[in-house]
Structures are given as structure tokens and as C-alpha cells.
Coordinates of N, CA and C in Angstrom, one line a residue:
X232 N 121.6 107.4 88.0 CA 121.2 108.3 87.6 C 121.9 109.0 86.8
X233 N 122.1 109.7 87.9 CA 122.0 111.0 87.8 C 123.7 112.1 87.1
X234 N 124.7 111.0 86.6 CA 125.6 111.4 85.2 C 124.9 111.7 83.8
X235 N 124.2 110.4 84.1 CA 123.2 110.0 82.6 C 122.9 111.5 81.7
X236 N 123.0 111.4 80.6 CA 122.6 112.3 79.8 C 120.3 112.3 79.8
X237 N 120.0 113.5 79.7 CA 118.7 113.0 80.2 C 117.5 112.2 78.9
X238 N 118.3 112.2 77.7 CA 117.4 110.7 76.8 C 117.9 110.1 77.6
X239 N 119.0 109.7 77.3 CA 119.2 108.1 78.0 C 118.2 107.7 78.9
X240 N 118.4 108.6 80.3 CA 117.0 108.6 82.1 C 115.4 108.3 81.2
X241 N 115.7 108.9 79.9 CA 114.0 108.5 79.8 C 113.6 107.4 79.8
X242 N 114.8 106.3 78.5 CA 114.9 105.6 77.7 C 115.0 104.5 79.0
X243 N 115.7 104.7 79.8 CA 115.9 104.0 81.1 C 115.1 104.1 81.4
X244 N 113.8 105.1 81.8 CA 112.2 105.0 82.4 C 111.1 105.0 82.3
X245 N 111.7 104.7 80.5 CA 110.8 103.9 79.7 C 110.4 102.4 79.9
X246 N 111.8 102.2 80.1 CA 111.5 100.8 80.1 C 111.6 99.8 81.2
X247 N 112.1 100.8 82.4 CA 111.8 100.3 83.7 C 109.9 100.0 84.0
X248 N 109.1 100.8 82.5 CA 108.0 100.7 82.5 C 107.8 99.8 82.4
X249 N 108.3 99.4 81.2 CA 107.8 98.5 80.2 C 108.3 97.0 81.0
X250 N 109.0 96.5 82.2 CA 109.1 95.7 83.2 C 108.6 95.8 83.9
X251 N 108.0 97.0 84.3 CA 106.6 96.8 86.0 C 105.6 96.0 85.2
X252 N 104.9 96.3 83.3 CA 104.7 95.3 82.7 C 104.6 94.1 82.8
X253 N 105.6 93.5 82.5 CA 106.1 92.3 82.2 C 107.2 92.0 82.5
X254 N 107.7 90.9 83.5 CA 109.0 91.4 84.5 C 109.6 90.5 83.2
X255 N 109.3 89.7 83.1 CA 110.5 88.4 82.5 C 110.4 89.2 80.8
X256 N 110.7 90.4 80.3 CA 111.1 90.7 79.1 C 112.0 90.5 78.9
X257 N 113.0 91.1 79.7 CA 114.7 90.9 79.8 C 114.8 89.3 79.5
X258 N 116.5 89.5 78.8 CA 116.9 88.5 79.1 C 117.5 87.3 80.0
X259 N 117.6 86.5 80.8 CA 118.4 85.6 81.6 C 119.4 85.7 81.8
X260 N 120.3 85.8 82.3 CA 121.9 86.1 83.1 C 122.6 84.4 83.0
X261 N 123.6 84.4 83.2 CA 124.0 82.9 83.1 C 125.3 82.5 83.7
X262 N 124.9 81.4 85.1 CA 126.3 81.0 85.7 C 125.9 81.5 86.8
X263 N 126.6 82.6 88.0 CA 126.1 82.5 89.3 C 125.4 83.4 89.5
X264 N 125.4 84.1 87.9 CA 123.8 85.7 88.0 C 122.9 85.4 87.4
X265 N 122.5 83.7 86.9 CA 121.5 83.1 86.7 C 119.9 83.5 87.1
X266 N 119.9 83.4 88.7 CA 118.6 85.1 88.8 C 118.1 86.2 88.5
X267 N 119.2 86.5 88.0 CA 119.1 88.3 87.7 C 118.8 87.8 86.0
X268 N 117.7 89.0 85.0 CA 117.9 89.4 84.3 C 118.5 90.8 83.8
X269 N 118.6 90.9 82.2 CA 119.4 91.8 81.9 C 118.3 92.6 80.6
X270 N 117.7 93.9 80.6 CA 117.6 94.7 79.5 C 118.2 95.2 78.5
X271 N 119.1 95.7 77.6 CA 119.5 96.0 77.0 C 118.7 97.2 76.2
X272 N 119.9 98.6 76.6 CA 119.0 100.2 76.6 C 120.0 100.2 75.0
X273 N 120.2 100.7 73.8 CA 120.8 101.6 73.4 C 120.3 102.8 72.5
X274 N 121.7 104.3 72.9 CA 121.5 105.0 73.1 C 122.6 105.8 72.0
X275 N 123.2 106.7 71.1 CA 124.1 106.9 70.4 C 125.3 106.0 70.6
X276 N 125.4 104.7 70.0 CA 126.3 103.9 70.1 C 126.6 103.4 71.1
X277 N 125.6 103.2 72.2 CA 126.8 102.9 73.2 C 125.7 101.8 74.2
X278 N 125.6 101.1 75.0 CA 124.9 100.1 75.5 C 125.0 100.9 76.6
X279 N 123.8 100.4 77.6 CA 123.1 100.6 78.5 C 122.8 99.1 78.9
X280 N 122.4 98.6 80.3 CA 122.1 97.4 80.6 C 121.9 97.7 82.0
X281 N 120.0 96.9 82.4 CA 119.5 97.1 83.6 C 119.3 95.9 83.5
X282 N 120.3 95.4 85.3 CA 119.9 94.0 85.0 C 118.9 94.4 86.8
X283 N 117.8 93.2 86.7 CA 117.1 93.1 87.7 C 116.6 91.7 88.4
X284 N 115.7 91.3 88.8 CA 115.2 90.7 89.2 C 113.4 91.1 89.3
X285 N 113.4 89.4 88.7 CA 111.9 89.5 89.0 C 111.7 88.9 90.2
X286 N 110.8 89.9 90.9 CA 111.2 89.6 91.9 C 108.7 88.7 91.9
X287 N 107.7 88.9 91.6 CA 106.7 87.7 91.6 C 105.8 88.4 90.1
X288 N 104.7 87.4 89.4 CA 103.9 87.8 88.2 C 103.4 89.6 88.6
X289 N 103.2 89.9 89.6 CA 102.3 91.4 89.1 C 103.2 92.6 89.3
X290 N 104.6 92.5 89.0 CA 105.5 93.2 88.2 C 106.1 93.8 88.9
X291 N 106.8 92.9 90.3 CA 107.2 93.5 91.4 C 108.8 93.3 91.2
X292 N 110.1 94.5 91.0 CA 111.2 94.0 90.7 C 111.7 94.4 91.1
X293 N 113.6 94.1 91.8 CA 114.2 94.8 91.7 C 115.3 95.3 91.0
X294 N 115.5 96.1 90.7 CA 116.9 96.6 90.3 C 118.0 97.1 91.1
X295 N 119.1 95.6 90.1 CA 120.4 96.0 91.0 C 121.6 96.3 90.6
X296 N 121.7 97.2 89.2 CA 122.5 98.0 88.6 C 121.7 98.3 87.5
X297 N 122.0 99.9 86.6 CA 122.0 100.4 85.0 C 123.7 100.7 85.0
X298 N 124.0 100.5 84.3 CA 125.4 101.1 83.7 C 125.8 100.9 82.4
X299 N 126.4 101.1 81.1 CA 126.7 101.1 80.7 C 127.5 99.5 80.0
X300 N 128.5 99.0 79.3 CA 128.1 97.7 79.1 C 130.1 97.6 79.5
X301 N 130.7 98.6 79.2 CA 132.2 98.3 79.8 C 132.0 98.6 81.1
X302 N 132.9 96.8 82.0 CA 133.5 96.9 83.0 C 132.0 96.7 84.6
X303 N 130.4 96.4 83.1 CA 130.2 95.8 83.7 C 129.3 95.0 84.8
X304 N 129.9 93.8 84.6 CA 130.0 93.1 85.2 C 130.9 92.6 86.2
X305 N 131.3 93.4 86.6 CA 133.2 93.8 87.5 C 132.3 94.3 88.8
X306 N 131.8 95.4 88.0 CA 130.6 96.4 89.2 C 129.4 95.8 89.3
X307 N 129.0 94.3 88.4 CA 127.6 93.6 88.9 C 128.3 92.9 90.0
X308 N 129.1 92.6 89.6 CA 130.0 90.8 91.0 C 129.8 91.6 91.9
X309 N 130.3 92.7 91.9 CA 131.2 93.1 93.6 C 129.2 93.9 94.1
X310 N 128.5 94.3 93.5 CA 127.6 94.4 94.5 C 126.8 93.3 95.2
X311 N 126.7 92.1 94.3 CA 125.7 91.3 94.4 C 125.9 90.0 95.5

């Protein structure tokens, strides 16, 4: 997140706080990534995604990847 603009980082941090309160907020991914969920964030016509795994009902989540939509799934598959 060091390379992102401050307003984008603020939006991402706000959404992460939302996720800690409601881990099922994002949409489930499909196929071999079905154990993961995604949450989209839009900023100046650019779509960012947070991909995470909801660990339990207490709000614990594991962030897998945060980035733009472009080349997102290739990067995600490489990391998971």
C-alpha cells in the first residue's frame, strides 16, 4: 500500500474496518479461489480489490491481496 495515494489508502483502511465488523461483507470468489472473498473499492475510475479469507465469526480476517483490477487474478494465483 506504500505506492498508493493517501485517499485510496484511507478508503482501503475504512473498508478493512468494515470487514472486521462484518467478515461476510465481500463477495465470494469462484473456482479454485472459492474459499476467498473480495471487496471492491472505487477511486477516480480505478477499481481496487481486497481479497481476504474470513477466519471466524468474531471478525478475524486474513488479507491475501490488495491491488487494482488489472492483472489482479494472475497476482492472486501466484500468491495463494
